[in-house]
Amino acid sequence: MKGRYDFPLVSPPTRQARVLVVDDDRAILGLISQYLAHEGYEAVAVDSGPAALARIDEGGIDLVILDVRMPGMDGLEVCRRIRAQGHLSRLPVIFLTADQHDELKEALSLEAGGNEYLLKPISRRVLALRVRNLLKLANADREHQLMAQVAHAEKLAGIGQVAAGVAHEINNPLSFILSNVASLRGYFADVKSVLEAYHQSPEAGRALESELRIDGVLADIEPLLEETMQGGERVRRIVQELKTFSRGEDETIEEVDLADVVRSTLLLTERELTAYARLVKDLAPAQLEHASRSRLHQVVLNLVVNAMQAVQARTLQPPARHTITVCTRTEGHTAVLSISDTGVGVPESLRHRLFQPFFTTKPVGVGTGLGLAVCALVVQRLGGTIDVDSTEGEGTTFTLRLPVDARHAPEAQLPGAAPVARA
Ligand SMILES: Nc1ncnc2c1ncn2[C@@H]1O[C@H](COP(=O)(O)OP(=O)(O)OP(=O)(O)O)[C@@H](O)[C@H]1O
Ligand SMILES: [Mg+2]
């Protein structure tokens, strides 16, 4: 069973925060730079708007202290231009102004994208605190973005993994469907030209019929059609099962008795099953308050088919000696379903892979490797567990434990959580 990956979150190497100070007044530049150096920051001083933008462009600036009034390009314009660049939209900016407090100016500077607005003369302590707080916020923001990126990358990796498998699984039947259709088209052209020849004269028809060996063509058509249908069915099955992997599809959530689900599944499969094994049913009520009947049907069907195939694969044993046992029961607040078989069993070395999508030991055309992955997913959504107990050469038991009321299950509906499957 594949667990979740832990992405180590590597913090960027710690360095002194670098603060850009922009003021046309050299004395103030010197003073603020000194304050900052004293607080342990690296100060970079420039005396005009264009010089500030050029320095920010070079990169590595963590915060900007910006004079509002400067000749040429004023601080508001510098700030607007910073914010206009998407990647700088979160760079902290503190405005400094020598004017009396003016509400309109303050509003304008905040509107331009400034985070703080300070009046000169500057209180060294207040400046230091504002710088520290803004840098802290910016760091938290960066970490948050990093986490979001990691989560996104993880999701993409998952989608990529499934997509690659799906592409492969679908490509195979699709390529023989296409090649069969190409052959059928050729055969159709042959048969059509023979028909046309018959319309001219029976002799011409017979001659062309034997020349084109229509006997062989006709004998070929049926198996080709059959194989093409099977290929199409296989693609459809893959697509259908894949739907389970996407959330939010239309499912009726209702009260469901697992015993009923088993009965209706066996209705469809019992005849085939009993050709390979004795079927033992021990079905006590196992009511689930909020579950999807169709999903549970899918789970039981996958487990029953697996059991049947495991028994079939152990051909040395005569069918009469095999048993498939299906049990349902309620234990306290847990509904339990178990399906046992006396089939081939699972080698220890493969046990951890059983629930991975597309893991199969069955030949092409028999298994797609989605059955147990679907089971694990459905069980996970219901907040339950699925266990496998197997001895190679003796048989296997799958046991599902589902909380009667899935709404109160701690693990239910956890997006992206690994299915709770134990092998
Ligand atoms: N009852 C069982 N006995 C022995 N091996 C099993 C049993 N159930 C599952 N397995 C093993 O686990 C593998 C994965 O099972 P899963 O149901 O996911 O896929 P599959 O049966 O191969 O294909 P699919 O179910 O998509 O048609 C099987 O190929 C088989 O090797
Ligand atoms: Mg299966």
Coordinates of C-alpha atoms and ligand atoms in Angstrom, one line a residue:
M1 CA 0.0 0.0 0.0
K2 CA 1.4 3.3 -1.0
G3 CA 1.5 5.8 1.7
R4 CA 1.8 9.6 1.5
Y5 CA 5.1 11.2 0.7
D6 CA 6.5 13.6 3.2
F7 CA 8.0 16.6 1.5
P8 CA 10.7 18.0 3.6
L9 CA 10.1 21.7 3.8
V10 CA 13.6 23.2 3.3
S11 CA 13.7 26.7 4.6
P12 CA 15.6 29.2 2.5
P13 CA 19.0 29.9 4.0
T14 CA 18.7 32.5 6.7
R15 CA 20.4 35.8 5.8
Q16 CA 20.1 39.3 7.0
A17 CA 16.9 40.9 5.7
R18 CA 17.8 43.5 3.0
V19 CA 15.9 46.8 3.3
L20 CA 15.9 49.4 0.4
V21 CA 15.7 53.0 1.7
V22 CA 14.5 55.6 -0.9
D23 CA 14.8 59.3 0.0
D24 CA 16.1 62.3 -1.9
D25 CA 17.3 63.7 1.4
R26 CA 20.8 62.3 2.0
A27 CA 20.7 63.0 5.7
I28 CA 17.6 61.0 6.2
L29 CA 19.0 58.2 4.1
G30 CA 22.0 58.0 6.3
L31 CA 20.0 58.1 9.5
I32 CA 17.6 55.4 8.5
S33 CA 20.4 53.2 7.2
Q34 CA 22.1 53.5 10.5
Y35 CA 18.9 52.6 12.4
L36 CA 18.4 49.6 10.3
A37 CA 22.0 48.4 10.6
H38 CA 21.7 48.7 14.3
E39 CA 18.7 46.5 14.2
G40 CA 20.6 43.9 12.3
Y41 CA 19.3 44.6 8.8
E42 CA 21.3 45.3 5.7
A43 CA 20.3 48.7 4.3
V44 CA 20.6 49.7 0.7
A45 CA 20.2 53.4 0.1
V46 CA 19.1 55.1 -3.1
D47 CA 18.0 58.7 -3.6
S48 CA 15.4 58.6 -6.4
G49 CA 12.4 56.7 -7.7
P50 CA 14.0 55.4 -10.9
A51 CA 17.1 54.2 -8.9
A52 CA 14.8 52.4 -6.5
L53 CA 13.0 50.6 -9.3
A54 CA 16.3 49.6 -10.9
R55 CA 17.6 48.2 -7.6
I56 CA 14.4 46.3 -6.9
D57 CA 14.7 44.8 -10.4
E58 CA 18.0 43.4 -9.5
G59 CA 16.3 41.3 -6.8
G60 CA 17.1 40.4 -3.2
I61 CA 15.1 43.3 -1.6
D62 CA 12.9 42.2 1.3
L63 CA 11.3 45.5 2.2
V64 CA 11.2 49.0 0.9
I65 CA 11.1 52.3 2.9
L66 CA 9.9 55.0 0.6
D67 CA 9.8 58.8 0.9
V68 CA 6.5 60.1 -0.5
R69 CA 7.7 63.4 -1.8
M70 CA 10.7 63.2 -4.2
P71 CA 11.5 65.2 -7.3
G72 CA 10.8 63.5 -10.6
M73 CA 9.0 60.3 -9.7
D74 CA 7.3 60.5 -6.3
G75 CA 7.0 57.6 -3.8
L76 CA 3.4 56.9 -4.7
E77 CA 4.3 56.3 -8.4
V78 CA 7.2 54.1 -7.4
C79 CA 4.9 52.0 -5.3
R80 CA 2.3 51.7 -8.0
R81 CA 5.0 50.5 -10.4
I82 CA 6.2 48.0 -7.9
R83 CA 2.7 46.6 -7.4
A84 CA 2.1 46.5 -11.2
Q85 CA 4.7 43.7 -11.3
G86 CA 2.9 40.5 -10.3
H87 CA 5.9 39.0 -8.5
L88 CA 6.4 42.1 -6.4
S89 CA 2.8 42.5 -5.4
R90 CA 3.6 41.3 -1.9
L91 CA 6.9 43.2 -1.3
P92 CA 6.4 45.2 1.9
V93 CA 6.5 49.0 1.5
I94 CA 6.6 51.6 4.3
F95 CA 5.9 55.2 3.3
L96 CA 7.7 58.0 5.0
T97 CA 6.5 61.6 4.9
A98 CA 7.7 64.8 6.3
D99 CA 4.2 66.4 6.0
Q100 CA 1.8 67.0 8.8
H101 CA -0.6 64.1 9.1
D102 CA -3.0 64.3 6.2
E103 CA -5.7 61.8 5.9
L104 CA -6.0 62.1 2.2
K105 CA -2.3 61.5 1.6
E106 CA -2.3 58.6 3.9
A107 CA -5.3 57.1 2.0
L108 CA -3.5 57.8 -1.3
S109 CA -0.4 56.0 -0.2
L110 CA -2.3 53.0 1.1
E111 CA -4.2 53.0 -2.1
A112 CA -1.0 53.0 -4.1
G113 CA -0.2 49.7 -2.3
G114 CA 1.8 50.8 0.7
N115 CA 1.6 48.7 3.8
E116 CA 2.4 51.4 6.4
Y117 CA 2.5 55.1 6.5
L118 CA 4.9 56.8 9.0
L119 CA 5.5 60.5 9.7
K120 CA 8.9 62.1 10.0
P121 CA 10.6 62.6 12.3
I122 CA 10.8 58.9 12.7
S123 CA 10.7 57.1 15.9
R124 CA 13.5 54.6 15.7
R125 CA 11.6 52.1 17.9
V126 CA 8.4 52.4 15.9
L127 CA 10.3 52.0 12.6
A128 CA 12.1 48.9 13.9
L129 CA 8.9 47.3 15.0
R130 CA 7.0 48.1 11.8
V131 CA 9.9 46.6 9.8
R132 CA 10.1 43.5 11.9
N133 CA 6.3 42.9 11.8
L134 CA 6.1 43.4 8.1
L135 CA 9.1 41.0 7.4
K136 CA 7.5 38.4 9.7
L137 CA 4.2 38.6 7.8
A138 CA 6.1 38.4 4.5
N139 CA 7.9 35.3 5.7
A140 CA 4.7 33.6 6.8
D141 CA 3.2 34.5 3.5
R142 CA 6.2 33.0 1.6
E143 CA 6.0 29.8 3.7
H144 CA 2.3 29.6 3.0
Q145 CA 2.9 29.9 -0.7
L146 CA 5.6 27.3 -0.5
M147 CA 3.2 24.9 1.2
A148 CA 0.5 25.5 -1.4
Q149 CA 3.1 24.8 -4.1
V150 CA 4.1 21.6 -2.4
A151 CA 0.5 20.5 -2.1
H152 CA -0.1 21.3 -5.7
A153 CA 3.1 19.5 -6.8
E154 CA 1.9 16.5 -4.7
K155 CA -1.5 16.5 -6.4
L156 CA 0.1 16.8 -9.8
A157 CA 2.4 13.9 -9.1
G158 CA -0.6 11.8 -8.2
I159 CA -2.5 12.8 -11.3
G160 CA 0.5 12.2 -13.4
Q161 CA 1.0 8.8 -12.0
V162 CA -2.6 7.8 -12.6
A163 CA -2.7 9.5 -16.1
A164 CA 0.4 7.6 -17.2
G165 CA -1.2 4.3 -16.1
V166 CA -4.5 5.1 -17.7
A167 CA -2.9 6.2 -21.0
H168 CA -1.1 2.9 -21.1
E169 CA -4.1 0.8 -20.2
I170 CA -6.4 2.5 -22.7
N171 CA -3.8 2.6 -25.4
N172 CA -3.4 -1.1 -25.6
P173 CA -7.0 -2.1 -26.4
L174 CA -7.4 1.0 -28.4
S175 CA -4.6 0.1 -30.7
F176 CA -6.0 -3.3 -31.4
I177 CA -9.5 -1.8 -31.9
L178 CA -8.0 0.5 -34.5
S179 CA -6.0 -2.2 -36.3
N180 CA -9.1 -4.5 -36.3
V181 CA -11.3 -1.8 -37.7
A182 CA -8.6 -1.2 -40.5
S183 CA -8.7 -5.0 -41.3
L184 CA -12.6 -5.0 -41.2
R185 CA -12.6 -2.0 -43.6
G186 CA -10.4 -4.0 -46.1
Y187 CA -12.7 -7.1 -45.7
F188 CA -15.7 -4.9 -46.3
A189 CA -14.3 -3.5 -49.5
D190 CA -13.6 -7.1 -50.7
V191 CA -17.1 -8.3 -49.9
K192 CA -18.6 -5.2 -51.5
S193 CA -16.6 -5.7 -54.8
V194 CA -17.7 -9.4 -54.9
L195 CA -21.3 -8.4 -54.5
E196 CA -20.9 -5.8 -57.3
A197 CA -19.3 -8.5 -59.5
Y198 CA -22.3 -10.8 -58.8
H199 CA -24.6 -8.1 -59.9
Q200 CA -22.8 -8.0 -63.3
S201 CA -22.9 -11.8 -63.7
P202 CA -22.9 -14.9 -61.4
E203 CA -19.7 -16.1 -63.1
A204 CA -17.8 -12.8 -62.5
G205 CA -19.0 -12.9 -58.9
R206 CA -17.8 -16.5 -58.3
A207 CA -14.5 -15.8 -60.0
L208 CA -13.8 -12.7 -57.8
E209 CA -15.1 -14.6 -54.7
S210 CA -12.5 -17.3 -55.1
E211 CA -9.8 -14.9 -56.1
L212 CA -10.3 -12.8 -53.0
R213 CA -10.8 -15.9 -50.8
I214 CA -14.0 -14.6 -49.4
D215 CA -14.4 -17.8 -47.3
G216 CA -11.4 -16.9 -45.2
V217 CA -12.5 -13.3 -45.1
L218 CA -15.9 -14.2 -43.7
A219 CA -14.4 -16.6 -41.2
D220 CA -12.1 -13.8 -40.0
I221 CA -14.7 -11.2 -39.5
E222 CA -16.5 -12.7 -36.6
P223 CA -13.6 -13.1 -34.2
L224 CA -12.3 -9.6 -35.2
L225 CA -15.7 -8.1 -34.3
E226 CA -15.7 -10.0 -31.1
E227 CA -12.2 -8.9 -30.1
T228 CA -13.1 -5.3 -31.1
M229 CA -16.2 -5.4 -28.8
Q230 CA -14.1 -6.8 -26.0
G231 CA -11.5 -4.0 -26.4
G232 CA -14.3 -1.4 -26.4
E233 CA -15.8 -2.9 -23.2
R234 CA -12.4 -2.9 -21.6
V235 CA -11.9 0.8 -22.3
R236 CA -15.4 1.5 -21.0
R237 CA -14.7 -0.4 -17.8
I238 CA -11.5 1.5 -17.2
V239 CA -13.3 4.8 -17.7
Q240 CA -16.1 3.8 -15.5
E241 CA -13.9 2.7 -12.7
L242 CA -11.8 5.8 -13.0
K243 CA -14.9 7.9 -12.3
T244 CA -14.7 6.6 -8.7
F245 CA -11.4 8.3 -8.4
S246 CA -13.0 11.7 -9.0
R247 CA -15.1 13.2 -6.3
G248 CA -18.5 14.8 -6.5
E249 CA -20.1 12.5 -9.0
D250 CA -23.8 12.0 -8.6
E251 CA -24.3 9.3 -5.9
T252 CA -27.3 8.7 -3.8
I253 CA -26.4 8.4 -0.1
E254 CA -28.8 6.3 1.8
E255 CA -29.3 3.6 4.4
V256 CA -27.7 0.4 3.0
D257 CA -27.5 -3.1 4.4
L258 CA -24.3 -4.7 3.3
A259 CA -26.0 -8.1 3.4
D260 CA -28.5 -6.8 0.7
V261 CA -25.6 -5.6 -1.4
V262 CA -24.0 -9.0 -1.2
R263 CA -27.2 -10.7 -2.1
S264 CA -27.8 -8.6 -5.1
T265 CA -24.1 -9.0 -6.2
L266 CA -24.3 -12.7 -5.9
L267 CA -27.5 -12.8 -7.9
L268 CA -25.4 -11.8 -10.9
T269 CA -22.3 -13.8 -10.1
E270 CA -23.5 -16.9 -8.2
R271 CA -23.9 -19.1 -11.3
E272 CA -20.4 -18.5 -12.5
L273 CA -18.9 -18.7 -9.1
T274 CA -20.4 -22.0 -8.2
A275 CA -18.8 -23.5 -11.3
Y276 CA -15.4 -23.0 -9.6
A277 CA -16.2 -23.3 -5.9
R278 CA -18.7 -24.0 -3.2
L279 CA -20.3 -20.8 -2.0
V280 CA -20.9 -20.3 1.7
K281 CA -23.1 -17.4 2.7
D282 CA -23.3 -16.2 6.2
L283 CA -25.3 -13.0 5.9
A284 CA -26.4 -11.2 9.1
P285 CA -27.7 -7.6 8.9
A286 CA -24.9 -5.0 8.6
Q287 CA -26.6 -1.7 8.2
L288 CA -24.8 1.5 7.1
E289 CA -26.7 4.7 7.7
H290 CA -25.1 6.9 5.0
A291 CA -23.6 5.1 2.1
S292 CA -23.8 4.7 -1.7
R293 CA -25.3 1.4 -2.7
S294 CA -23.8 1.5 -6.1
R295 CA -20.3 2.0 -4.7
L296 CA -20.7 -0.8 -2.2
H297 CA -22.0 -3.0 -5.0
Q298 CA -18.8 -2.2 -6.9
V299 CA -16.7 -3.1 -3.9
V300 CA -18.4 -6.5 -3.3
L301 CA -18.3 -7.3 -7.0
N302 CA -14.6 -6.6 -7.2
L303 CA -13.8 -8.7 -4.1
V304 CA -16.0 -11.6 -5.3
V305 CA -14.5 -11.6 -8.8
N306 CA -11.0 -11.5 -7.3
A307 CA -11.9 -14.5 -5.1
M308 CA -13.3 -16.4 -8.1
Q309 CA -10.2 -15.6 -10.2
A310 CA -7.9 -16.7 -7.3
V311 CA -9.7 -20.0 -7.1
Q312 CA -9.7 -20.5 -10.9
A313 CA -5.9 -19.8 -10.9
R314 CA -5.4 -22.8 -8.6
T315 CA -6.2 -25.3 -11.2
L316 CA -4.5 -28.3 -9.5
Q317 CA -7.3 -28.4 -7.0
P318 CA -10.6 -29.8 -8.3
P319 CA -13.4 -27.2 -8.1
A320 CA -15.4 -29.2 -5.6
R321 CA -12.6 -28.7 -3.0
H322 CA -12.7 -24.9 -3.2
T323 CA -14.8 -22.6 -1.0
I324 CA -15.6 -19.0 -1.3
T325 CA -17.2 -17.6 1.9
V326 CA -19.0 -14.3 2.2
C327 CA -19.9 -13.0 5.6
T328 CA -21.6 -9.8 6.9
R329 CA -22.3 -8.9 10.5
T330 CA -22.5 -6.0 12.9
E331 CA -20.0 -5.6 15.7
G332 CA -21.0 -2.7 17.9
H333 CA -21.0 0.4 15.7
T334 CA -19.1 -1.3 12.9
A335 CA -20.5 -3.2 9.9
V336 CA -18.2 -6.0 8.8
L337 CA -17.9 -7.7 5.5
S338 CA -15.4 -10.5 4.8
I339 CA -14.8 -12.5 1.7
S340 CA -12.5 -15.6 1.9
D341 CA -11.3 -17.9 -0.8
T342 CA -9.2 -21.0 -1.0
G343 CA -7.4 -19.7 -4.0
V344 CA -3.8 -19.0 -4.9
G345 CA -3.1 -16.5 -2.1
V346 CA -0.9 -13.5 -2.4
P347 CA 2.9 -13.7 -2.0
E348 CA 4.2 -11.7 0.9
S349 CA 6.4 -9.6 -1.4
L350 CA 3.4 -8.3 -3.4
R351 CA 1.1 -7.6 -0.5
H352 CA 2.0 -4.0 -0.1
R353 CA 1.1 -3.3 -3.8
L354 CA -2.4 -4.8 -3.9
F355 CA -4.2 -1.5 -3.5
Q356 CA -2.1 0.5 -6.0
P357 CA -4.0 1.4 -9.1
F358 CA -3.1 -0.7 -12.1
F359 CA -1.2 -3.3 -10.0
T360 CA -2.2 -6.7 -11.4
T361 CA -0.7 -10.1 -11.7
K362 CA -3.4 -11.2 -14.2
P363 CA -2.9 -11.4 -18.0
V364 CA -3.9 -8.6 -20.3
G365 CA -7.6 -8.9 -20.9
V366 CA -8.3 -10.4 -17.5
G367 CA -7.2 -7.7 -15.0
T368 CA -6.8 -4.0 -15.1
G369 CA -5.6 -3.7 -11.5
L370 CA -8.2 -1.2 -10.5
G371 CA -10.5 -3.4 -8.5
L372 CA -8.8 -3.2 -5.1
A373 CA -7.8 0.5 -5.6
V374 CA -11.5 1.3 -6.1
C375 CA -12.4 -0.8 -3.0
A376 CA -9.8 1.1 -0.9
L377 CA -11.1 4.4 -2.1
V378 CA -14.7 3.7 -1.3
V379 CA -13.8 2.3 2.1
Q380 CA -11.7 5.3 2.8
R381 CA -14.6 7.7 2.0
L382 CA -16.8 5.7 4.4
G383 CA -14.1 6.1 7.1
G384 CA -13.5 2.4 7.3
T385 CA -10.6 0.0 6.9
I386 CA -9.8 -2.9 4.6
D387 CA -7.5 -5.7 5.7
V388 CA -6.0 -8.6 3.8
D389 CA -4.9 -11.9 5.3
S390 CA -3.4 -14.3 2.9
T391 CA -1.3 -17.4 2.8
E392 CA 0.3 -18.2 -0.5
G393 CA -1.1 -21.5 -1.9
E394 CA -3.9 -21.6 0.7
G395 CA -6.2 -18.7 0.3
T396 CA -7.0 -15.1 1.1
T397 CA -9.5 -13.2 3.3
F398 CA -10.4 -9.5 2.7
T399 CA -12.1 -7.9 5.7
L400 CA -13.9 -4.5 5.5
R401 CA -14.8 -2.7 8.7
L402 CA -17.1 0.3 8.2
P403 CA -18.5 2.6 10.8
V404 CA -22.3 2.3 10.9
D405 CA -22.6 6.1 10.7
A406 CA -19.9 7.3 8.4
R407 CA -20.7 11.0 9.2
H408 CA -19.1 10.5 12.6
A409 CA -16.1 8.6 11.3
P410 CA -12.9 10.4 12.0
E411 CA -11.3 9.4 8.7
A412 CA -14.3 9.9 6.4
Q413 CA -14.1 12.4 3.6
L414 CA -10.5 13.4 4.2
P415 CA -9.5 14.9 0.9
G416 CA -6.3 13.3 -0.5
A417 CA -5.7 11.1 2.5
A418 CA -4.2 7.7 1.7
P419 CA -6.8 4.9 1.8
V420 CA -6.8 3.1 5.1
A421 CA -5.8 -0.3 3.7
R422 CA -3.6 -2.7 5.5
A423 CA -1.8 -5.5 3.8
Ligands
LIG1 N1 -8.5 -13.0 -3.6 C1 -7.3 -12.9 -4.1 N2 -6.4 -13.9 -4.1 C2 -5.2 -13.8 -4.6 N3 -4.7 -12.6 -5.1 C3 -5.5 -11.6 -5.2 C4 -6.9 -11.6 -4.6 N4 -7.4 -10.4 -4.8 C5 -6.5 -9.7 -5.4 N5 -5.4 -10.3 -5.6 C6 -4.1 -9.8 -6.3 O1 -4.2 -8.4 -6.3 C7 -4.1 -7.9 -7.6 C8 -4.8 -6.7 -7.7 O2 -6.2 -6.9 -7.6 P1 -7.3 -5.9 -8.3 O3 -8.6 -6.4 -8.0 O4 -6.9 -4.5 -7.8 O5 -6.9 -6.0 -9.8 P2 -7.1 -7.2 -10.8 O6 -8.1 -8.2 -10.2 O7 -5.8 -7.7 -11.3 O8 -7.8 -6.4 -12.0 P3 -9.3 -5.8 -12.1 O9 -9.9 -6.0 -10.7 O10 -9.1 -4.3 -12.4 O11 -10.0 -6.5 -13.2 C9 -4.5 -9.1 -8.5 O12 -4.0 -9.0 -9.8 C10 -4.0 -10.3 -7.7 O13 -2.7 -10.5 -7.9
MG2 MG -9.9 -7.5 -9.4

